[in-house]
mmCIF file of C-alpha atoms in Angstrom:
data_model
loop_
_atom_site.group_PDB
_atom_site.id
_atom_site.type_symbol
_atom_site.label_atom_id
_atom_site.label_comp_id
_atom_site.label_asym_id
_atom_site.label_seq_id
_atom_site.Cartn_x
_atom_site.Cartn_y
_atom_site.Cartn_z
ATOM 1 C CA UNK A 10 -82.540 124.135 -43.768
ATOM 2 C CA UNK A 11 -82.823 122.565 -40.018
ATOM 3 C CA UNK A 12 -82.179 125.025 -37.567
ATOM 4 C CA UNK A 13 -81.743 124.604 -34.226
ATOM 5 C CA UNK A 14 -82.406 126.915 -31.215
ATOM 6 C CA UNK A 15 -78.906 126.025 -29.270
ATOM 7 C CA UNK A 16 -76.438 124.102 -29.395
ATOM 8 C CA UNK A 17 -73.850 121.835 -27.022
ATOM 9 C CA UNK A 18 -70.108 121.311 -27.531
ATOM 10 C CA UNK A 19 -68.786 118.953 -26.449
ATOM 11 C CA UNK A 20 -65.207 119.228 -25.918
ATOM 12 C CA UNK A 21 -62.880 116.305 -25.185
ATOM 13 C CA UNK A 22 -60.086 116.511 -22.345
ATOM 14 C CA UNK A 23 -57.309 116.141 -23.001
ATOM 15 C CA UNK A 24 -56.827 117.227 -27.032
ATOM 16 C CA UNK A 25 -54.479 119.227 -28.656
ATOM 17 C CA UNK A 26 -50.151 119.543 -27.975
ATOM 18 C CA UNK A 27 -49.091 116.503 -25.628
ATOM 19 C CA UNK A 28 -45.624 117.169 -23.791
ATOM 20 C CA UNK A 29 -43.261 115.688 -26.981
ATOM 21 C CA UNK A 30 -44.714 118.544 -29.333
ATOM 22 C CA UNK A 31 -44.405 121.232 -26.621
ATOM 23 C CA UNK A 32 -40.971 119.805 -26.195
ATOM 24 C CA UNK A 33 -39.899 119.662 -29.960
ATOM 25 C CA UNK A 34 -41.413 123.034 -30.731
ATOM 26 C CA UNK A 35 -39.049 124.321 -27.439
ATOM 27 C CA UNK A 36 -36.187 123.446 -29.220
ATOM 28 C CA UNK A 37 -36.826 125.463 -32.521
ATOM 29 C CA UNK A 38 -37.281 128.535 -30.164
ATOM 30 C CA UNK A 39 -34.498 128.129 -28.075
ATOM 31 C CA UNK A 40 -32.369 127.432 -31.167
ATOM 32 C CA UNK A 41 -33.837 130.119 -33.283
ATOM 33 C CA UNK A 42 -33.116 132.654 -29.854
ATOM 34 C CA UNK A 43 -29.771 131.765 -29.840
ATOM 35 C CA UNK A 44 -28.271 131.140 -33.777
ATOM 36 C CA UNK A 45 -27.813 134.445 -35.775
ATOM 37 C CA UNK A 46 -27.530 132.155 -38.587
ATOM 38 C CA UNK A 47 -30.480 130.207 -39.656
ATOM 39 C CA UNK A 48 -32.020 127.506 -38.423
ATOM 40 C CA UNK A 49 -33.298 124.402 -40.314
ATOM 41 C CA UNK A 50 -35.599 121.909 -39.777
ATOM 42 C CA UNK A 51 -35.569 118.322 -41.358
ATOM 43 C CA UNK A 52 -39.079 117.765 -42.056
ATOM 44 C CA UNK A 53 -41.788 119.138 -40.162
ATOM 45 C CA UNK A 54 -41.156 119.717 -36.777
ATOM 46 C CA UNK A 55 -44.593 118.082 -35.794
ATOM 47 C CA UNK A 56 -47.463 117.440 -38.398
ATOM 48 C CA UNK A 57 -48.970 120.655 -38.253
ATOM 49 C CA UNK A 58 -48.929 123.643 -41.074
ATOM 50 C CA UNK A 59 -50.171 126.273 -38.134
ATOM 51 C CA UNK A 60 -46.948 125.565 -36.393
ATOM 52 C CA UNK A 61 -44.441 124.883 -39.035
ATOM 53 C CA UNK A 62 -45.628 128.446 -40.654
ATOM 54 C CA UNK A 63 -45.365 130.198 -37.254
ATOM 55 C CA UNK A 64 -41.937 129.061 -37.068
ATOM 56 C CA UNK A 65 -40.908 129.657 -40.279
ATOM 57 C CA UNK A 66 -42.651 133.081 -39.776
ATOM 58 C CA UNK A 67 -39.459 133.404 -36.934
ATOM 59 C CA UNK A 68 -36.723 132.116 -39.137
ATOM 60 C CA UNK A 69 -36.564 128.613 -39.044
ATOM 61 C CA UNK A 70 -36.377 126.923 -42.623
ATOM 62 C CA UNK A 71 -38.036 123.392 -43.047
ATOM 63 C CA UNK A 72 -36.115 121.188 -45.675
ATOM 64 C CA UNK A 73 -36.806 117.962 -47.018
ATOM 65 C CA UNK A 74 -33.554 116.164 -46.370
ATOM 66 C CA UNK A 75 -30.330 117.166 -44.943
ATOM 67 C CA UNK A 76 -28.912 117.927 -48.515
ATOM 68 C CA UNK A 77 -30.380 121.029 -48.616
ATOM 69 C CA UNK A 78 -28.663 122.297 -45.225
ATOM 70 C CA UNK A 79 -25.113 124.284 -45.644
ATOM 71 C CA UNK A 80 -22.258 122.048 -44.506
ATOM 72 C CA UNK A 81 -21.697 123.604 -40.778
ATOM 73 C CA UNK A 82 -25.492 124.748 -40.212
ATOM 74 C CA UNK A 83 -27.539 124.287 -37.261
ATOM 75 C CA UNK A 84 -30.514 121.899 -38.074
ATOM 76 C CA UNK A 85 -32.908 120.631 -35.814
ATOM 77 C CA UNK A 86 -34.406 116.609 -36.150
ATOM 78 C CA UNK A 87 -38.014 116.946 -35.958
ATOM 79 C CA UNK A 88 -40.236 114.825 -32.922
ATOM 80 C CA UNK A 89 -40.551 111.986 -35.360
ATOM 81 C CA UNK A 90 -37.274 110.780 -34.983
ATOM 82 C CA UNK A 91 -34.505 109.817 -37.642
ATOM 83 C CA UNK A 92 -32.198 106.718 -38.948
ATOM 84 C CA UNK A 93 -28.868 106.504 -37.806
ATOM 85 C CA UNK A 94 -28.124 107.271 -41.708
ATOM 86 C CA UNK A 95 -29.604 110.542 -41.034
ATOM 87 C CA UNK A 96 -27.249 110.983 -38.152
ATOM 88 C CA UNK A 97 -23.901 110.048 -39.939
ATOM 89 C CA UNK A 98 -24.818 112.358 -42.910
ATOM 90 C CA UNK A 99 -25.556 114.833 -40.442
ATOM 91 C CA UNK A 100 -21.957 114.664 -39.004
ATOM 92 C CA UNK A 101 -20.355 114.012 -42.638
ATOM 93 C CA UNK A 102 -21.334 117.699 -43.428
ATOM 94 C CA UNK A 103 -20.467 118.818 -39.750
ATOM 95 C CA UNK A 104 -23.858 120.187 -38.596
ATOM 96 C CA UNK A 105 -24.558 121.400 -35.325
ATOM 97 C CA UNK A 106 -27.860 119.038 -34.180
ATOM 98 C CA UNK A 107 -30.106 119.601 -31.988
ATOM 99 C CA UNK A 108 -32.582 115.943 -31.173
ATOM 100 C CA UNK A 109 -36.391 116.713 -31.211
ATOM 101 C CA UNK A 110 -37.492 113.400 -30.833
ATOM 102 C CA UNK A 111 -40.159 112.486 -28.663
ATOM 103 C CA UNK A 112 -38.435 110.589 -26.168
ATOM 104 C CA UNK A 113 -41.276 107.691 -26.799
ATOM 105 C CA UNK A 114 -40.287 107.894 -30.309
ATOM 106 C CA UNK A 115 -36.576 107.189 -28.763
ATOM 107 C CA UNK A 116 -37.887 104.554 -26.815
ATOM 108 C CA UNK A 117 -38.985 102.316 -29.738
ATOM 109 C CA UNK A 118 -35.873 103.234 -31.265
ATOM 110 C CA UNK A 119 -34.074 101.233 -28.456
ATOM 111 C CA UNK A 120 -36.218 98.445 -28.445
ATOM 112 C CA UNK A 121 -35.676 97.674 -32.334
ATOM 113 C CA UNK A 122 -31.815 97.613 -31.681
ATOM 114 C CA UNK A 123 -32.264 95.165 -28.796
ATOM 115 C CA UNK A 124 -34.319 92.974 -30.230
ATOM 116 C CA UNK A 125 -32.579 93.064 -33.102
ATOM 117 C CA UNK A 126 -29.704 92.127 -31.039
ATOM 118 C CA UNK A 127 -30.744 89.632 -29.871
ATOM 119 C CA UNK A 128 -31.184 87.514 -33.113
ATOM 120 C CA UNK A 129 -34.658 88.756 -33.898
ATOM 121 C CA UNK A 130 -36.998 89.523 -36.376
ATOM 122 C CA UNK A 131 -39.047 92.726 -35.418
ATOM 123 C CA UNK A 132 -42.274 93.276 -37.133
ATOM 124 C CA UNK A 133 -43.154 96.879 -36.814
ATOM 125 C CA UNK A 134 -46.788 97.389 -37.006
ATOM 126 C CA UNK A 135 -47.131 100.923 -38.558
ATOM 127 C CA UNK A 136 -47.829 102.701 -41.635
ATOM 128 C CA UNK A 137 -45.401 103.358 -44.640
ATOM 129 C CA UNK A 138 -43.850 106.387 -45.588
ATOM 130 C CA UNK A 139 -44.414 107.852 -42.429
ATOM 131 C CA UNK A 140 -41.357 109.643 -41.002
ATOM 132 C CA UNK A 141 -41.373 108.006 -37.274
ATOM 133 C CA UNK A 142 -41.969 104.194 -39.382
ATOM 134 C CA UNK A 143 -38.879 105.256 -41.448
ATOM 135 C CA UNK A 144 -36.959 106.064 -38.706
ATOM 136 C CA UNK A 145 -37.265 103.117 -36.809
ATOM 137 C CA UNK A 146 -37.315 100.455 -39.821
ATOM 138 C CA UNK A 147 -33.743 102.450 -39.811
ATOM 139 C CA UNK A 148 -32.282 101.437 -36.417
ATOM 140 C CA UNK A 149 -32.267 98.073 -38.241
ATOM 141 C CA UNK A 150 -32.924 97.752 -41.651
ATOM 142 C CA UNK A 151 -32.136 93.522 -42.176
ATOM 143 C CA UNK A 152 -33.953 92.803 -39.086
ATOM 144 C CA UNK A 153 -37.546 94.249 -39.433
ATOM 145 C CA UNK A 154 -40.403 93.905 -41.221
ATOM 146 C CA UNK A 155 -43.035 96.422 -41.913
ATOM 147 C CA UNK A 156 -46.683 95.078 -41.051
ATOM 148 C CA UNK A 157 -49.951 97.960 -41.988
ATOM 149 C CA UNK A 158 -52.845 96.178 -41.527
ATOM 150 C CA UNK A 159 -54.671 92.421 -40.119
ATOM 151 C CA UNK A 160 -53.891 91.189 -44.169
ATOM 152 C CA UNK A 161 -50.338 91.975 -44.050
ATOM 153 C CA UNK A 162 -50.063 90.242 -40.480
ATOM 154 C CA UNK A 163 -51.777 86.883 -42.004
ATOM 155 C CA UNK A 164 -49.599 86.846 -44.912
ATOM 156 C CA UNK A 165 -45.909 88.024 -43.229
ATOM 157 C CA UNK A 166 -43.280 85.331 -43.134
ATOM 158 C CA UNK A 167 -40.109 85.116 -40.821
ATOM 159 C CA UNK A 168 -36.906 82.924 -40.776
ATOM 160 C CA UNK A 169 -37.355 81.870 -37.029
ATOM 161 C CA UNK A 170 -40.935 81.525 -36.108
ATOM 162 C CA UNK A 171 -39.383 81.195 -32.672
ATOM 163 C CA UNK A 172 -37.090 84.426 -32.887
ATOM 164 C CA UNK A 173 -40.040 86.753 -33.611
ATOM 165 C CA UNK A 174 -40.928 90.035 -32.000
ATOM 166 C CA UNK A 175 -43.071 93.199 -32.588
ATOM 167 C CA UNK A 176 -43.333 96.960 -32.347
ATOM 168 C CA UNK A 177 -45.585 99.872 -32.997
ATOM 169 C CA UNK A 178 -45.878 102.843 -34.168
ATOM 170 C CA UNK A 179 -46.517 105.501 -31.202
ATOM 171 C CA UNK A 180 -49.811 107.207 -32.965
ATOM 172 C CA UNK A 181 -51.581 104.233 -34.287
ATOM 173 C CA UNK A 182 -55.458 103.838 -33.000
ATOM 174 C CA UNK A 183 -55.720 101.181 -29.998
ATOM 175 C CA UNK A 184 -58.191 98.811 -31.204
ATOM 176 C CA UNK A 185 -56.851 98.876 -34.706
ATOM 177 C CA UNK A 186 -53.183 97.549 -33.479
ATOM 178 C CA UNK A 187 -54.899 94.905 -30.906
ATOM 179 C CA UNK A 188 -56.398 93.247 -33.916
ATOM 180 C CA UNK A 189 -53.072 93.249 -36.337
ATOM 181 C CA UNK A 190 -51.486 91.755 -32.767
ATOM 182 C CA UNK A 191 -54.021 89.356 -32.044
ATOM 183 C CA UNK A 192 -53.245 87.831 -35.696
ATOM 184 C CA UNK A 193 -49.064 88.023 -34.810
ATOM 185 C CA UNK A 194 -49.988 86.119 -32.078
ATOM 186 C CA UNK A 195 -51.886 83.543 -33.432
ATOM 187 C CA UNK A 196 -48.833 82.699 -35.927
ATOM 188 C CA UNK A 197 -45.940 83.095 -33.880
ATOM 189 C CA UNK A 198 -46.666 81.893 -30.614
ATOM 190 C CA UNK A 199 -43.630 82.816 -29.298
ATOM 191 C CA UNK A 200 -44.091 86.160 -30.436
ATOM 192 C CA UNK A 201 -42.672 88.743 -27.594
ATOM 193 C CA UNK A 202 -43.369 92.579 -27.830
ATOM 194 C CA UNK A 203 -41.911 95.924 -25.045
ATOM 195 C CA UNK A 204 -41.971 95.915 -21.500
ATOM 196 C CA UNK A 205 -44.812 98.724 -22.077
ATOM 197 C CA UNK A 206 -47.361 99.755 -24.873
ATOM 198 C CA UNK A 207 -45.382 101.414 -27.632
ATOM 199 C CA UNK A 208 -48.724 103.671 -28.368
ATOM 200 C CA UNK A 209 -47.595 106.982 -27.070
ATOM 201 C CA UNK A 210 -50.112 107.797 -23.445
ATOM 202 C CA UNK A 211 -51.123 111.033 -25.721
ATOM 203 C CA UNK A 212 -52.595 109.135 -28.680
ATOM 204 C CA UNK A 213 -54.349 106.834 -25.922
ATOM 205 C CA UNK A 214 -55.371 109.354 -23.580
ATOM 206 C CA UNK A 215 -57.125 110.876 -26.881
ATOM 207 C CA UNK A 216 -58.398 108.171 -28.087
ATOM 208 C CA UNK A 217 -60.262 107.410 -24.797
ATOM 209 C CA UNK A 218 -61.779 111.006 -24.848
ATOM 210 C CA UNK A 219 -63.169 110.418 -28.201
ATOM 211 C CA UNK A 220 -64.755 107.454 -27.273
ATOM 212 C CA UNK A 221 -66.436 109.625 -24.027
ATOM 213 C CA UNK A 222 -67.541 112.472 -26.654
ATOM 214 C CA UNK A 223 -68.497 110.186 -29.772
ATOM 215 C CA UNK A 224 -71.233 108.724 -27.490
ATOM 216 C CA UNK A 225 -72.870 111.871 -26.901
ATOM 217 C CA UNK A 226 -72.672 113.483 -30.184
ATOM 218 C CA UNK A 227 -74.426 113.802 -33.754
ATOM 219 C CA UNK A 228 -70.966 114.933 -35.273
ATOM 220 C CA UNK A 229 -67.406 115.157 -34.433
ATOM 221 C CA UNK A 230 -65.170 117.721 -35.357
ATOM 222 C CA UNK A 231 -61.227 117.017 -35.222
ATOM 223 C CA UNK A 232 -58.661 119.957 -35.421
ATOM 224 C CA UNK A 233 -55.653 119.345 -36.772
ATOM 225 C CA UNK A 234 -53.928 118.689 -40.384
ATOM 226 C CA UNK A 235 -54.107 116.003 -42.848
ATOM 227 C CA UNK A 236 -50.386 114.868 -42.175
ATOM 228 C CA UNK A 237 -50.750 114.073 -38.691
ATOM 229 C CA UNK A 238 -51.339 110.206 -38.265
ATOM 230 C CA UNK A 239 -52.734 110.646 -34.852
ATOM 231 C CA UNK A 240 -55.398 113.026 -35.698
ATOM 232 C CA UNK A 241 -55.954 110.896 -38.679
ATOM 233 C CA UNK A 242 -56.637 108.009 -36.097
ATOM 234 C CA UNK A 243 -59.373 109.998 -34.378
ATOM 235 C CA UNK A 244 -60.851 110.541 -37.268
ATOM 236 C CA UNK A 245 -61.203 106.731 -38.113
ATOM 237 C CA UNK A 246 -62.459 106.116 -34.806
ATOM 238 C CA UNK A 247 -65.412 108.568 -34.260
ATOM 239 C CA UNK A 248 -66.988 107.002 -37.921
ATOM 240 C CA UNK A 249 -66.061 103.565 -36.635
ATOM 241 C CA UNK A 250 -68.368 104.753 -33.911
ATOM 242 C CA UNK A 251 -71.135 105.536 -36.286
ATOM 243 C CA UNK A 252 -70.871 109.307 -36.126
ATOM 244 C CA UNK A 253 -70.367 111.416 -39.004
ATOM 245 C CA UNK A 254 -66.357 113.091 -38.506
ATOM 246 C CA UNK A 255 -64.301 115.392 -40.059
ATOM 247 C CA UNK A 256 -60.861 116.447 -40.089
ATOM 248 C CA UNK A 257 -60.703 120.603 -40.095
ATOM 249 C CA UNK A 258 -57.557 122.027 -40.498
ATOM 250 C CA UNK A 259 -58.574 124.975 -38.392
ATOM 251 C CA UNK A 260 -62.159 127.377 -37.770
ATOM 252 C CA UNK A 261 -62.020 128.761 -41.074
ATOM 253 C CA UNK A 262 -62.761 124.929 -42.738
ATOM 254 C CA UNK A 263 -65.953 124.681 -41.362
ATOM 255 C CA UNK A 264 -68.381 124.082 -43.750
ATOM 256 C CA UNK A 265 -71.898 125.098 -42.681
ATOM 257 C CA UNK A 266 -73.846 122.342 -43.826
ATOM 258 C CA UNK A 267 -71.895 119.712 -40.993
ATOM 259 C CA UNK A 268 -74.132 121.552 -38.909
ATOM 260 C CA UNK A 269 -77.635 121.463 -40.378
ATOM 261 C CA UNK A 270 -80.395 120.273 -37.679
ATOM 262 C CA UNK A 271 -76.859 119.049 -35.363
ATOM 263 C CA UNK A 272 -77.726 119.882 -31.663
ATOM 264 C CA UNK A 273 -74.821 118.294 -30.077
ATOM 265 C CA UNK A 274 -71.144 118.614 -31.207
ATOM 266 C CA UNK A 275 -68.426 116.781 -30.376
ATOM 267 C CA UNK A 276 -64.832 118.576 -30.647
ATOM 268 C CA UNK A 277 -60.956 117.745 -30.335
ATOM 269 C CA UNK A 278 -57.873 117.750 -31.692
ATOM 270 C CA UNK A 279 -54.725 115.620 -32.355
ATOM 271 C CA UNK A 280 -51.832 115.810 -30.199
ATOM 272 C CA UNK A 281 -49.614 118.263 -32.493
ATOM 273 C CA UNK A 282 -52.573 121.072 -32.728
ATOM 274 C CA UNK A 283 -52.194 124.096 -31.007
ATOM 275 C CA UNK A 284 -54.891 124.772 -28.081
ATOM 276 C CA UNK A 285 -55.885 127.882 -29.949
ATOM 277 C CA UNK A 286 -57.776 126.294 -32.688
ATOM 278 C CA UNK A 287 -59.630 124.570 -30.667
ATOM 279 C CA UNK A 288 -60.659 127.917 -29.176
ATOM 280 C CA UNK A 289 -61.422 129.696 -32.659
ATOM 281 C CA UNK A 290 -63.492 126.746 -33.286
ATOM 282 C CA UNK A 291 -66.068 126.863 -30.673
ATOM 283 C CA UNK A 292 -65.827 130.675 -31.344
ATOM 284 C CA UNK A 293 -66.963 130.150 -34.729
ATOM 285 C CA UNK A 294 -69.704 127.934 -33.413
ATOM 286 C CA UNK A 295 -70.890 130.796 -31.226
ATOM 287 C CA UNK A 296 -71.279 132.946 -34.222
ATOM 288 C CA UNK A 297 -73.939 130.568 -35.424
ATOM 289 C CA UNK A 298 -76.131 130.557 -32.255
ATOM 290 C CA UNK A 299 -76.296 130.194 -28.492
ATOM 291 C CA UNK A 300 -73.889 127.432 -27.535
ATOM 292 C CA UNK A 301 -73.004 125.372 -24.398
ATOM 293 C CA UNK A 302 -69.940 124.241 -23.776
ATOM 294 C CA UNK A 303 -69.420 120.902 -21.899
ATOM 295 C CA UNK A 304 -66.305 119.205 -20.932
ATOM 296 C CA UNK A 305 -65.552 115.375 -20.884
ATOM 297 C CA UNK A 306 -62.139 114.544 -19.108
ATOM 298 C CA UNK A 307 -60.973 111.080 -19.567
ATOM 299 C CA UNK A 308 -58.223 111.774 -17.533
ATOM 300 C CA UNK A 309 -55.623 114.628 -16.443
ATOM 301 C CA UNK A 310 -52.065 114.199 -17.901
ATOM 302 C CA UNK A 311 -49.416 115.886 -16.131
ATOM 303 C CA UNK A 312 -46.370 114.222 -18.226
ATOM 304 C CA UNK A 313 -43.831 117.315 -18.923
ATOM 305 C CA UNK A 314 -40.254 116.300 -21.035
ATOM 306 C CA UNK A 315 -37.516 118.390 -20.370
ATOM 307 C CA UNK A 316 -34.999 119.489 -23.537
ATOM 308 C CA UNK A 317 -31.622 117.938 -23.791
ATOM 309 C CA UNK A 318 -28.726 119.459 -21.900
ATOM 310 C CA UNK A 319 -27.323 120.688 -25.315
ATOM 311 C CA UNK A 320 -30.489 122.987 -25.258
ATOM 312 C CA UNK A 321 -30.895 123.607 -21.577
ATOM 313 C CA UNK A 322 -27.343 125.459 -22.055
ATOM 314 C CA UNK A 323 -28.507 128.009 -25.027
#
């Protein structure tokens, strides 16, 4: 075995919850404070089994789909946004609602209804069977098209070469979108897209600290669970970088032989992971030998989203 005599973490800034998780996670507390009855949860509330079994540790009950709620329940609409099927079914059985999407989940919400509006055909570069990609195909079913990859861009076909537009999904990787776009844009010329990037600031800002971290390290570790499409992303990028990367669902999946004869590793965590596990993981690091710890800010986000007013008032 390759030992070493120390050992530097590197620890990207900024990693972990981004304001729309601290926001949706808000919600379930204030709703769980203030309902004697209990609270459900379509889906997960964010893609994270730390937080989903804290909450449900306080009451809340995750379900699949919004048969399994009581007609007149509370249920809460987790930060990955719904249909507008989900929302009539929710007032067919009379539910009291509370909105946890991100509001830049909401935002490409809006943009597929206006573009669709306006006589388009939205391609929405994203992955399938993801619940925010579901959501949004939903604001306009007959109008969109799903696009996953640079193949699936080459080979898409519209009705109106000229009535063409596109959107994302908000936690896809940066470079991996530009290239599925560059594609689009080759085909449909007069292909238009948002105002702004679609890619939420927290999967860029994340992103970008990889990139600062990867550089410097023999191996990257990347808190956060399986299900989470933006930690995923981080994941892809650090190997695409040539480093070695794994995806650790907390300290406790560490597997000693990552570390063999590493003197330098890089840490974060997607943007649903609590800020604790990326503590317990350069604790557990510690317990195998001196360690400094080194920050790299990329940059400093101050971005806070307040509840709705439905909330505000519990």
């Amino acid at each position: 075995m390759s030992v070493v005599e120390s050992r530097t973490v590197l620890l990207a800034a900024p990693r972990a919850f981004c304001a729309g998780v601290e926001r949706a996670i808000e919600i379930v507390e204030r709703a769980l404070a203030s309902r004697e009855h209990p609270v459900y949860v379509r889906k997960q509330i964010v893609h994270n089994a730390h937080v989903v079994a804290d909450l449900e540790a306080r009451g809340a009950v995750f379900v699949e789909e919004l048969d399994e709620v009581p007609f007149g329940a509370t249920v809460v609409f987790s930060a990955h946004g719904v249909s507008p099927a989900v929302r009539v079914e929710a007032e067919r059985r009379g539910l009291e609602v509370f909105d946890a999407t991100c509001p830049l989940v909401a935002k490409v919400h809006s943009e597929a209804r206006r573009f669709a509006e306006r006589g388009d055909t939205v391609l929405l570069i994203g992955h399938d069977n993801h619940e925010e990609t579901e959501g949004t195909l939903g604001e306009a079913p007959e109008s969109m098209i799903l696009v996953q990859s640079v193949e699936e861009a080459r080979a898409v076909s519209v009705p109106d070469p000229s009535k063409v537009s596109y959107l994302t999904q908000t936690t896809l990787a940066v470079d991996e979108t530009a290239d599925v776009l560059e594609v689009l844009r080759e085909r449909f010329p007069a292909l238009r897209g948002p105002g702004s990037a679609d890619i939420c600031y927290a999967s860029t800002n994340r992103q970008a600290a990889l990139r600062m971290i990867t550089a410097e390290s023999e191996l990257v570790l990347v808190v956060g669970s399986a299900n989470s499409a933006n930690t995923q992303r981080l994941v892809e990028i650090a190997r695409r970088e040539g480093r070695p990367a794994y995806l650790i669902e907390d300290a406790g999946a560490l597997r000693p032989e990552w570390l063999e004869g590493v003197a330098r590793v890089g840490v974060t965590a997607g943007a649903s992971a609590p800020p604790h596990l990326v503590a317990e993981v350069v604790e557990a690091l510690r317990e195998r030998g001196p360690v400094t710890v080194v920050e790299r800010e990329a940059t400093r986000e101050t971005i806070q989203f307040t509840v709705p007013g439905a909330v505000r008032s519990l």
